Amino acid sequence: MGDSKFCNRCMEKYDDSMHVCPSCGYVETDEHNPMYVPPGTILHSKYLCGVLLEYNGEGATYIGADTTTGKKVLIREYMPINLCTRVKNKAIISVNYNNLAKYKAFMAEYTELNKSLARLRSNPNIPPVLDMFAENNTTYTIFEYIEGVKMLDYLKENAGELSWEQVAKIFPPLFTTIGILHNAGIIHRAISPDTVYINDKGELKLFGFCVSAVRTANAGLEYELFKGYAAPEQYSASSSSRQGSWTDVYGVCALLYRALTGCMPVDSMSRQTHDDLHEPHMLDSRIPRHVSRVIMEGMNLNGRDRIQTITELVTKLFEQPAEDEEEELDNTSTVLLGSGIGNNTAASALHESAPQPVYQQENPQNVIHERSAPVYKKPRRDDSYSYEKVNTVDRIKVPIIVALLFLAIMMILGVIFYKLIVPPEDETTVQSSRRSSSISDNIVQSTTNSSKDKNVEMPNLVKQFYTLSKDKYKDEFVLDADFEYNNDYDNDVIFEQSVKAGEKIAQGDVIKIKVSKGKETATIPDYQGLTVEQYKNALDTAGIHDHNYQFVESKNYYGKANTIIELQVDGKVVTPNSTFNNKSGKKLTVYYASSSASVQQTTAAQATEAPTTTAAAVTTQAPQPTTQAPTDPPEPITNPPEPITNPPEPTEPPAEQQQPAENNGE
C-alpha cells in the first residue's frame, strides 16, 4: 500500500494510488468552479484547500485540512465577486483598478471583524479563529471545523419543530454569546437556521459572520439576506434605517418562531405591505402565551418599538408568566362580578349596563324620576346671571374692535392713494426691492433655523476613501472635494476636512474636504511581458493613476497582441524605472501592439534588419501569436491583480526577441 493523501471533499485520508475516495465517493477529476480556489491548493504552506462549501458577496468558504496536524478546518476567503475575479487555474485574485479602493476598504473591515472574533476564540458557541494571513492578493481566515448540522436540517429530522422545554434548555448559551458579541461591537445580522449549527451534544454554534455590506441591501457588495429572518431595516442602506442589537433581536425571535411552530416567518418586507404574521400560540397552543407575546414583540417591524437588547429579550422570555396569571384573574373577577363581588371599576361598569333593564321592568317611573331629578330640578331659574361680574376685557372689547376696523379702513385708503400717486415703473421697482428684501430675510431665517437643527455628528473622514464616504454619508451631508497631490496619502484618500470630527452639523450641510490624487512623483514600472490591462494595474500600484496616463494603439509595431512596446512623455521616449512627475501636468503615453497588425508590415520591418531566410522564417511564424492569443490563459483576464506580473508564455519569447527595438513608429 502506497502513501496516503487527503480527500478534497471529506478531508479523510486514503491510498495515493486511488482516484476515488472510498469514504465519500469524491472523484479527483471532478470539475470545479474556476472562480474559486482549485481543490488541492496549498495555502500558507500548511493548509490544504478542498472543495467549495458555500459563497456570498463577501467571499467563499472551503473545507480544508491542516497538513501539519491532520485536523479538518474551515477556510474563509475574502473575495467580493462584484469587485474582482480569479486568474484562470490559479489561486491568485485579480482586482480591477477601478474597484481597488472599495476592494481594500471592505477587506480592511473583513480583517477587523475576524480579529474581533479571534479575541473571542474561547467562547464555545463560536467556531474559534485558528489563523489569519494574507496571500494571493487577499486575506484568509482559518476556523475550527464545525462538527454538527445546520439547525434547519436538525429541525427537519425532529418533526420540524421543538418544544418550549427543549428550546429553553439549548438556546440560553446562544443568547449569552450574542450578548457578548454585541458588547464587542459585532452585529451578526444573519441569525437564522442556516447560520446556527447544533452538534451531537446539543450545543449551538453561531457561524456566518460577514461584513455589514453583505447583510444590507444595496450597500456596495452583492448582499445575502435570509428571507423571513432579516429585519426590515436590512433591506435599505439609507441612514434612516438604523441597525443595531435590535436587528439581531429580530433574527433571534424569527429563529425561535421557526423552531417552536415549524413554520418559516413571513418575510419582513411582505409584512410591511400586509402583516399577516400569526402569533406562535395561535399556531400551537402548547407554546406559552407569554413566550408567544415576547416573540411577536421582538419581531416588531419598527426598530424603535422592538425589544432593543438580547438581555431584555431573555428577561422577558424567562420571567414569571404574569400574563397567564392576569388572564386567570380576569376570569375569576368576571365570575365574582356576576354575584355582586369584584373590583370597583368593573362593578360600576357592570352596574351601568346590566341592572338598568331590571329596574325598568320593576318600576320604570322610579328610574325616570331618579334620572330627571338631578338634571332638571337642581339649577335655579336665572339667578346665576344676576351675580355674574363684568370682565375688564369685555369692557374694552368693543372700543378695540372699532379701532381695528378704523385702522383697516385707513390702510385701504392709503394703498389706493399710493397707487394713484406712484408711477407704475416706480411701483415695480419698489415691489422688486421689497421682494428681494423678503427673500433675503427668509435666507437669514432659514440659516438661523438650520443652525438650531444641528443634530448630525460629524464623523472622522481623514484616511477614509472619498468614493466610499461620498455614498455612505450622502443622506447626512454633502462633500465638496478639492483634489491635491499628497505624498503621505494614497489616491482617493481624504486627508483634511473643514469640520472637526465630533462637532454637530445640520443635515444637508456642505463639508469641504481635501482628497489625495496620490504622490507627486512615482517610478515608472517595467512593462516586459505585461498585457495592456496588466500594465494599467501596475501603473496604478506604482502611483501613476488614470488621469496621468493614456494608452495609444500602434499598428506600426510588431509584437504579441496587446503588449506594451514603448513609453513616451511629452513626445520623448522614457524607460522603465525612471521617475515620473504626476504634478507636471504631462501624461505618460503608453504605446501597445495592435491585435490587428498586418503580417506584411511585420515582414517588411523584419526584412530591413535580417537576411531573406530570416524574414521568411519570421513570416511563417507571424500568424502564430494571432492564432494562439485567444487560447492563451492570461489573455481573457481583464482585471489583473495588483501585485501580479505574469511572465510571457513559453512559446512567445522567440517572436518577441525579434521585435525591432529602434522602430518607434508613431
XYZ file of C-alpha atoms in Angstrom:
666
model
C 0.000 0.000 0.000
C 1.445 3.395 -1.035
C 1.392 6.808 0.573
C -1.879 8.351 1.698
C -3.474 11.634 0.643
C -6.405 13.825 1.739
C -9.759 13.695 0.018
C -10.635 17.175 -1.222
C -14.272 16.760 -0.158
C -14.281 14.981 3.223
C -10.597 15.502 4.158
C -10.236 11.831 5.071
C -7.021 10.095 4.056
C -6.905 7.270 1.531
C -4.324 5.479 -0.595
C -2.424 7.689 -3.001
C -2.845 5.210 -5.853
C -6.643 5.542 -5.748
C -8.514 8.256 -7.620
C -11.909 7.877 -5.925
C -12.360 8.497 -2.200
C -13.700 5.324 -0.523
C -15.340 7.416 2.236
C -17.422 9.911 0.234
C -17.002 8.859 -3.414
C -15.264 12.067 -4.473
C -13.585 11.756 -7.881
C -10.348 13.700 -8.255
C -11.131 14.626 -11.844
C -14.443 16.300 -10.943
C -14.733 19.808 -12.347
C -14.709 22.844 -10.054
C -15.888 26.433 -10.373
C -12.970 28.361 -11.949
C -13.907 31.480 -9.960
C -12.761 29.806 -6.749
C -9.603 28.175 -5.417
C -8.833 24.889 -7.210
C -9.179 21.901 -4.844
C -5.830 20.607 -3.697
C -4.207 24.051 -3.455
C -1.833 24.552 -0.504
C -2.277 27.888 1.291
C 0.245 29.466 3.626
C 2.477 26.360 3.158
C 0.314 24.271 5.515
C -3.427 24.440 4.753
C -4.867 22.140 2.102
C -7.853 23.803 0.434
C -10.639 21.414 -0.524
C -13.918 21.827 -2.358
C -16.094 24.932 -2.160
C -18.807 24.688 0.529
C -20.626 28.000 0.102
C -20.076 31.554 -1.081
C -21.713 35.002 -0.992
C -20.904 38.610 -1.847
C -18.063 38.783 0.691
C -16.202 35.594 -0.149
C -16.105 31.814 -0.108
C -15.863 29.028 2.485
C -13.929 25.841 1.723
C -13.358 22.660 3.624
C -9.681 22.226 4.400
C -7.087 20.454 6.481
C -4.056 21.499 8.461
C -1.390 19.285 6.904
C 0.821 19.572 9.982
C -1.813 18.220 12.398
C -4.180 16.433 10.017
C -7.220 18.219 11.522
C -10.120 19.470 9.456
C -10.590 23.233 9.219
C -12.865 25.737 7.505
C -11.126 28.200 5.198
C -12.841 31.544 4.647
C -11.519 33.596 1.721
C -12.258 37.280 1.195
C -13.393 37.517 -2.419
C -16.182 40.008 -3.289
C -17.303 38.676 -6.641
C -18.550 42.037 -7.932
C -15.148 43.678 -7.375
C -12.658 41.058 -8.568
C -12.092 37.826 -10.441
C -9.548 34.995 -10.375
C -6.662 34.176 -12.657
C -7.580 31.059 -14.590
C -6.403 27.798 -12.997
C -4.656 29.728 -10.207
C -5.492 30.830 -6.674
C -4.467 34.434 -7.334
C -7.230 37.056 -7.226
C -7.337 39.738 -9.887
C -8.708 43.188 -8.948
C -9.927 45.776 -11.399
C -8.041 49.015 -10.711
C -11.356 50.929 -10.821
C -12.593 48.839 -7.871
C -9.327 48.925 -5.959
C -10.454 51.476 -3.354
C -13.623 49.573 -2.472
C -11.799 46.258 -2.514
C -9.260 47.493 0.033
C -11.867 49.186 2.223
C -14.065 46.105 2.530
C -11.003 43.900 3.063
C -9.989 46.132 5.985
C -13.459 45.703 7.506
C -13.283 41.942 6.918
C -9.902 41.798 8.671
C -11.098 43.813 11.680
C -14.204 41.637 12.030
C -12.177 38.434 12.142
C -9.626 39.955 14.515
C -12.514 40.704 16.885
C -13.741 37.112 16.537
C -10.236 35.849 17.250
C -10.339 37.646 20.592
C -13.481 35.643 21.435
C -11.983 32.279 20.468
C -12.548 30.881 23.982
C -16.325 31.150 23.545
C -17.660 27.609 22.937
C -20.574 28.831 20.794
C -18.385 30.453 18.120
C -16.021 28.396 15.916
C -12.544 29.566 17.039
C -10.349 31.554 14.649
C -7.156 29.492 14.350
C -5.180 31.602 11.890
C -5.397 34.569 9.545
C -2.971 35.507 6.771
C -2.641 37.453 3.515
C -1.962 35.577 0.304
C -2.971 35.578 -3.368
C -3.837 39.291 -3.175
C -6.479 38.667 -0.496
C -6.960 37.575 3.133
C -7.806 34.128 4.509
C -9.265 33.169 7.901
C -8.918 29.639 9.260
C -11.763 28.447 11.521
C -12.066 25.283 13.532
C -14.221 22.765 11.673
C -17.840 22.620 12.890
C -18.845 19.109 13.869
C -22.607 19.247 13.539
C -25.523 20.086 11.269
C -27.404 23.247 10.483
C -30.399 23.982 12.693
C -32.589 23.790 9.586
C -31.566 20.173 8.966
C -31.857 19.360 12.660
C -35.451 20.635 12.733
C -36.326 18.574 9.677
C -35.034 15.487 11.473
C -37.138 16.307 14.567
C -40.664 16.617 13.160
C -39.910 20.159 12.016
C -40.171 21.814 15.424
C -39.069 21.815 19.057
C -40.986 22.194 22.288
C -40.531 25.232 24.521
C -38.876 22.966 27.096
C -36.262 21.903 24.520
C -35.684 25.483 23.365
C -35.361 26.721 26.954
C -32.660 24.115 27.517
C -30.375 24.553 24.482
C -30.802 28.233 23.478
C -29.612 30.198 26.587
C -25.859 29.739 25.814
C -26.513 31.112 22.321
C -28.322 34.121 23.807
C -25.340 34.776 26.072
C -22.929 34.555 23.142
C -24.935 37.059 21.075
C -24.917 39.437 24.027
C -21.116 39.117 24.257
C -20.825 39.837 20.528
C -22.906 42.989 20.926
C -20.709 44.156 23.790
C -17.721 43.689 21.479
C -19.382 45.846 18.818
C -20.244 42.938 16.493
C -23.736 42.750 14.959
C -24.341 39.414 13.238
C -27.322 40.410 11.005
C -27.881 36.852 9.734
C -29.148 34.762 12.649
C -31.201 32.012 11.041
C -31.489 28.201 10.815
C -28.806 28.382 8.085
C -26.159 30.033 10.268
C -26.822 28.253 13.579
C -25.367 24.735 13.908
C -26.049 22.076 16.522
C -23.668 19.227 17.388
C -24.344 15.785 18.832
C -24.021 17.202 22.367
C -26.903 19.604 21.786
C -24.586 22.642 21.716
C -25.382 25.510 19.363
C -22.677 27.147 17.229
C -23.093 30.520 15.517
C -21.414 30.964 12.119
C -21.948 33.098 9.003
C -20.174 36.294 10.136
C -19.783 38.803 7.301
C -19.104 42.489 6.733
C -22.188 44.670 7.111
C -22.460 45.449 3.374
C -23.270 41.779 2.660
C -26.123 41.846 5.191
C -27.630 45.116 3.915
C -29.297 45.646 0.555
C -27.522 47.912 -1.932
C -24.595 48.721 0.368
C -21.755 48.149 -2.107
C -21.467 44.347 -2.227
C -23.715 41.591 -3.504
C -25.945 41.136 -0.466
C -27.214 37.935 1.146
C -30.325 38.242 3.341
C -32.178 35.256 4.766
C -35.845 35.568 3.869
C -38.080 35.511 6.912
C -35.210 36.209 9.318
C -33.794 39.542 8.090
C -35.094 42.651 9.860
C -36.841 45.282 7.684
C -34.049 47.823 8.233
C -31.633 45.475 6.423
C -33.484 45.998 3.161
C -32.349 49.627 2.960
C -28.878 51.167 3.048
C -30.144 54.649 3.997
C -29.036 56.235 7.254
C -32.651 56.341 8.479
C -32.705 52.530 8.601
C -30.630 52.207 11.744
C -29.175 48.808 12.574
C -28.026 47.621 15.964
C -28.598 44.986 18.620
C -32.337 45.187 17.873
C -31.557 43.891 14.358
C -30.232 40.651 15.843
C -33.201 40.542 18.241
C -35.457 40.275 15.179
C -33.363 37.387 13.814
C -33.337 35.536 17.160
C -37.112 35.865 17.570
C -37.654 34.723 13.970
C -35.447 31.702 14.700
C -37.499 30.934 17.843
C -40.681 31.316 15.793
C -39.420 28.726 13.289
C -38.158 26.336 15.976
C -41.382 26.423 18.040
C -44.020 26.489 15.279
C -42.278 24.580 12.483
C -43.238 27.418 10.115
C -40.936 29.943 8.479
C -41.914 33.508 9.480
C -43.440 35.792 6.883
C -40.773 37.946 5.226
C -40.456 41.382 6.854
C -40.790 43.192 3.512
C -44.092 41.412 2.815
C -45.260 42.226 6.332
C -44.799 45.929 5.711
C -47.401 45.736 2.953
C -49.730 43.260 4.620
C -48.786 41.961 8.049
C -50.424 38.556 8.401
C -47.865 37.013 10.769
C -49.797 34.879 13.275
C -48.736 34.619 16.882
C -46.938 31.363 17.707
C -49.590 30.441 20.302
C -52.273 30.577 17.596
C -50.346 28.024 15.557
C -49.505 25.768 18.504
C -51.408 26.105 21.770
C -48.607 24.321 23.638
C -46.394 27.400 23.267
C -46.728 29.518 26.437
C -48.688 32.715 25.909
C -46.015 34.976 27.371
C -43.366 33.416 25.085
C -45.612 33.954 22.089
C -46.165 37.596 23.066
C -42.429 38.258 23.566
C -41.539 36.715 20.178
C -44.036 38.985 18.443
C -42.667 41.991 20.325
C -39.159 41.041 19.203
C -40.368 40.871 15.577
C -41.921 44.329 15.595
C -41.402 45.955 12.199
C -40.473 49.261 13.818
C -36.950 49.005 15.204
C -37.620 51.623 17.885
C -40.653 49.744 19.232
C -38.882 46.393 19.125
C -37.109 44.780 22.070
C -33.741 46.526 21.973
C -31.242 44.088 23.504
C -30.714 40.366 23.925
C -30.647 40.854 27.708
C -34.106 42.406 27.622
C -35.340 39.614 25.360
C -34.048 36.853 27.651
C -35.511 38.575 30.719
C -38.953 38.717 29.145
C -38.795 35.159 27.804
C -37.900 33.576 31.124
C -39.673 35.871 33.589
C -42.730 34.745 35.564
C -45.589 34.361 33.057
C -47.648 37.200 34.512
C -49.976 37.315 31.532
C -51.419 33.862 32.288
C -51.998 34.871 35.879
C -53.735 38.070 34.801
C -55.960 36.140 32.416
C -56.920 33.740 35.192
C -57.613 36.705 37.498
C -59.798 38.350 34.861
C -61.851 35.172 34.504
C -62.264 34.953 38.289
C -63.282 38.613 38.520
C -65.962 38.113 35.890
C -67.472 35.255 37.866
C -67.401 37.236 41.112
C -68.888 40.307 39.474
C -71.914 38.275 38.476
C -72.697 37.800 42.163
C -72.047 41.442 43.079
C -68.388 40.955 44.151
C -65.383 42.345 42.310
C -63.242 45.421 41.765
C -64.981 48.784 41.856
C -64.257 49.817 38.275
C -65.599 46.668 36.709
C -68.548 46.637 39.116
C -69.566 50.201 38.287
C -69.327 49.469 34.557
C -71.490 46.404 35.069
C -73.944 48.480 37.141
C -74.421 50.963 34.316
C -75.220 48.284 31.762
C -76.821 45.219 33.344
C -79.052 46.461 36.234
C -80.901 49.090 34.197
C -83.172 46.731 32.297
C -84.020 45.016 35.606
C -85.193 48.285 37.254
C -87.092 49.356 34.174
C -89.124 46.167 34.330
C -89.915 46.517 38.028
C -90.621 50.280 38.260
C -89.864 52.394 35.216
C -91.237 55.541 36.872
C -88.665 55.412 39.647
C -85.897 55.142 37.092
C -87.150 58.193 35.210
C -87.553 60.144 38.430
C -84.030 59.314 39.616
C -82.536 60.396 36.325
C -84.544 63.567 35.863
C -84.272 64.952 39.392
C -80.618 65.965 39.283
C -80.898 67.191 35.680
C -83.964 69.456 35.762
C -84.517 70.456 39.363
C -81.011 71.375 40.536
C -80.403 74.637 38.562
C -82.262 77.742 39.852
C -84.023 79.738 37.129
C -81.815 82.712 36.101
C -80.313 83.610 39.476
C -76.768 82.784 38.377
C -76.722 85.583 35.800
C -77.523 88.299 38.353
C -74.273 87.540 40.189
C -72.025 87.446 37.130
C -69.224 90.065 37.207
C -68.295 92.100 34.153
C -64.775 91.257 32.956
C -62.301 94.094 32.218
C -61.635 92.641 28.768
C -65.326 92.793 27.957
C -65.349 96.473 28.851
C -62.643 97.427 26.322
C -63.521 94.786 23.711
C -65.861 96.970 21.685
C -63.521 100.012 21.523
C -60.666 97.786 20.378
C -62.752 96.256 17.578
C -63.830 99.718 16.429
C -60.208 100.916 16.439
C -59.039 97.924 14.388
C -61.766 98.481 11.811
C -60.834 102.157 11.558
C -57.140 101.248 11.094
C -58.021 98.752 8.355
C -60.071 101.353 6.504
C -57.201 103.851 6.712
C -54.738 101.292 5.341
C -57.011 100.538 2.378
C -57.376 104.264 1.630
C -53.581 104.684 1.933
C -52.947 101.917 -0.613
C -55.417 103.441 -3.060
C -53.865 106.877 -2.638
C -50.354 105.411 -3.085
C -51.313 103.711 -6.355
C -52.744 106.953 -7.694
C -49.561 108.937 -6.926
C -46.661 106.484 -7.558
C -45.929 105.766 -11.303
C -46.161 102.110 -12.446
C -42.399 101.792 -13.090
C -41.535 103.112 -9.674
C -44.024 100.742 -8.116
C -42.382 97.816 -9.865
C -39.001 98.891 -8.580
C -40.313 99.201 -5.051
C -42.006 95.805 -5.217
C -38.784 94.207 -6.514
C -36.802 95.722 -3.697
C -39.376 94.532 -1.195
C -39.385 91.055 -2.706
C -35.588 90.971 -2.639
C -35.619 92.076 0.967
C -38.187 89.413 1.815
C -36.108 86.691 0.146
C -33.027 87.886 1.976
C -34.902 87.753 5.265
C -36.044 84.204 4.504
C -32.487 83.123 3.768
C -31.270 84.541 7.033
C -34.145 82.921 8.873
C -33.525 79.571 7.143
C -29.848 79.766 8.048
C -30.739 80.525 11.611
C -33.181 77.634 11.776
C -30.682 75.211 10.224
C -28.120 76.201 12.819
C -30.578 75.235 15.506
C -31.153 71.791 13.984
C -27.570 70.596 14.241
C -28.344 67.018 15.158
C -25.809 65.179 12.962
C -22.456 64.301 14.481
C -19.573 64.837 12.096
C -17.566 61.623 11.587
C -13.807 61.435 11.109
C -13.273 61.269 7.337
C -9.478 61.518 7.377
C -7.836 58.372 5.968
C -11.209 57.265 4.530
C -11.775 56.677 0.801
C -13.625 59.548 -0.843
C -15.634 57.370 -3.262
C -16.982 55.281 -0.373
C -17.586 58.177 2.039
C -19.482 60.150 -0.592
C -22.085 57.395 -0.939
C -22.058 56.384 2.716
C -22.916 59.832 4.102
C -24.984 61.208 1.216
C -28.108 61.386 3.413
C -26.332 63.347 6.196
C -24.178 65.910 4.370
C -22.651 66.843 1.011
C -18.909 66.538 0.366
C -17.208 69.307 -1.623
C -13.886 67.754 -2.641
C -10.672 69.541 -3.580
C -8.131 67.152 -5.126
C -4.428 67.646 -4.410
C -1.245 65.582 -4.621
C -0.051 64.368 -1.245
C 2.991 62.202 -0.544
C 1.540 60.885 2.718
C -1.778 59.558 1.410
C -2.813 57.196 -1.374
C -5.031 58.159 -4.260
C -8.716 58.848 -3.354
C -7.943 59.113 0.393
C -9.300 62.102 2.360
C -6.582 63.943 4.312
C -8.368 67.082 5.523
C -11.933 68.138 6.439
C -13.384 71.574 7.183
C -15.457 70.418 10.182
C -13.755 68.575 13.003
C -14.902 65.077 13.922
C -17.441 65.087 16.745
C -18.914 68.520 16.003
C -22.640 68.836 15.345
C -23.828 69.838 11.889
C -27.213 70.211 10.228
C -28.426 67.590 7.806
C -27.556 68.588 4.246
C -24.617 70.852 5.184
C -21.747 71.136 2.684
C -18.456 69.868 4.094
C -15.251 70.842 2.335
C -12.603 68.147 2.161
C -9.230 67.614 0.554
C -8.651 64.363 -1.323
C -5.271 62.982 -2.324
C -4.509 62.453 -6.007
C -1.561 60.303 -4.999
C 2.120 61.079 -4.597
C 3.756 63.904 -6.536
C 6.318 61.587 -8.122
C 6.354 57.878 -8.914
C 8.632 55.311 -10.502
C 7.536 54.041 -13.900
C 7.132 50.241 -13.659
C 8.597 47.755 -16.111
C 6.253 46.540 -18.836
C 8.080 43.459 -20.095
C 5.686 40.527 -20.570
C 2.610 42.511 -19.474
C -0.644 42.994 -21.333
C -2.421 46.342 -21.542
C -4.729 45.614 -18.612
C -1.905 44.236 -16.517
C 0.204 47.333 -17.114
C -2.685 49.611 -16.181
C -2.846 47.794 -12.892
C 0.932 48.063 -12.470
C 0.793 51.834 -13.101
C -1.967 52.268 -10.547
C 0.001 50.258 -7.986
C 3.109 52.358 -8.667
C 1.143 55.554 -8.002
C 0.525 56.708 -11.588
C -3.239 56.866 -11.954
C -5.555 57.028 -14.949
C -5.646 60.852 -15.058
C -1.872 60.847 -15.654
C -1.507 58.298 -18.434
C -3.013 57.348 -21.778
C -2.782 54.188 -23.889
C -2.330 54.511 -27.651
C -2.723 51.606 -30.044
C 0.030 51.396 -32.649
C -0.256 49.400 -35.855
C 3.314 50.076 -36.925
C 4.894 47.787 -34.345
C 5.067 44.045 -34.367
C 4.726 42.067 -31.197
C 2.368 39.952 -29.197
C -1.145 41.371 -29.359
C -1.962 43.955 -26.654
C 1.536 44.040 -25.176
C 3.429 47.223 -24.329
C 6.029 48.452 -26.804
C 7.184 51.946 -25.854
C 6.721 54.727 -23.285
C 6.791 58.449 -24.029
C 6.362 61.673 -22.039
C 5.766 64.875 -23.972
C 6.926 63.156 -27.182
C 10.175 61.873 -25.699
C 10.931 58.203 -25.092
C 11.293 57.234 -21.423
C 12.449 53.980 -19.908
C 11.022 51.901 -17.060
C 12.302 52.623 -13.530
C 12.658 56.328 -14.355
C 10.865 58.975 -12.291
C 7.529 60.395 -13.432
C 6.209 63.705 -12.083
C 2.451 63.412 -11.528
C 2.191 67.108 -10.735
C 3.781 68.283 -14.009
C 0.517 68.015 -15.930
C 2.167 65.882 -18.606
C 0.793 62.457 -19.423
C 2.649 59.210 -19.776
C 1.819 57.819 -23.211
C 1.917 54.039 -23.445
C 2.113 52.533 -26.916
C 0.980 48.949 -27.338
C 0.878 46.463 -30.218
C -2.355 46.280 -32.148
C -4.154 42.970 -32.272
C -4.778 43.570 -35.995
C -1.228 44.394 -37.111
C -0.717 43.042 -40.634
C 1.753 40.305 -41.387
C 3.055 42.263 -44.374
C 4.107 45.208 -42.216
C 5.810 42.803 -39.862
C 7.663 41.098 -42.690
C 8.823 44.425 -44.132
C 10.064 45.618 -40.776
C 11.951 42.400 -40.128
C 13.441 42.331 -43.634
C 15.337 45.589 -43.075
C 17.356 44.022 -40.271
C 17.632 40.347 -41.152
C 18.614 38.166 -44.155
C 15.959 36.887 -46.531
C 15.922 33.483 -44.919
C 15.283 35.014 -41.509
C 12.498 37.183 -42.907
C 10.908 34.153 -44.464
C 11.111 32.314 -41.186
C 9.514 35.210 -39.375
C 6.791 35.402 -41.993
C 5.854 31.801 -41.468
C 5.829 32.231 -37.707
C 3.997 35.555 -37.654
C 0.491 34.123 -37.680
C 1.281 32.030 -34.590
C 0.589 34.766 -31.975
C -2.704 35.577 -33.674
C -3.942 32.009 -33.582
C -2.762 31.342 -30.056
C -3.834 34.613 -28.450
C -7.474 33.612 -27.796
C -6.439 30.404 -26.010
C -3.538 31.930 -24.073
C -4.610 31.715 -20.375
C -3.757 35.297 -19.327
C -5.414 36.876 -22.390
C -9.102 36.680 -21.289
C -8.278 38.274 -17.939
C -9.473 41.861 -17.944
C -8.910 42.608 -14.258
C -5.388 41.538 -13.269
C -4.335 41.585 -9.612
C -2.198 44.390 -8.273
C 0.982 42.561 -7.354
C 0.931 40.138 -10.262
C 3.374 40.276 -13.117
C 2.613 37.365 -15.395
C 5.653 36.099 -17.385
C 5.240 35.704 -21.147
C 4.118 32.365 -22.462
C 6.940 29.853 -23.168
C 6.206 29.768 -26.899
C 6.226 33.552 -27.313
C 9.737 34.803 -26.333
C 11.411 33.906 -29.659
C 8.963 36.099 -31.547
C 9.256 38.934 -29.020
C 13.045 38.837 -29.145
C 12.864 39.599 -32.859
C 10.826 42.742 -32.156
C 12.718 45.787 -33.576
C 13.958 47.854 -30.616
C 14.540 51.067 -32.583
C 11.269 51.018 -34.556
C 9.414 53.847 -32.840
C 6.667 54.155 -35.454
C 4.330 56.715 -34.058
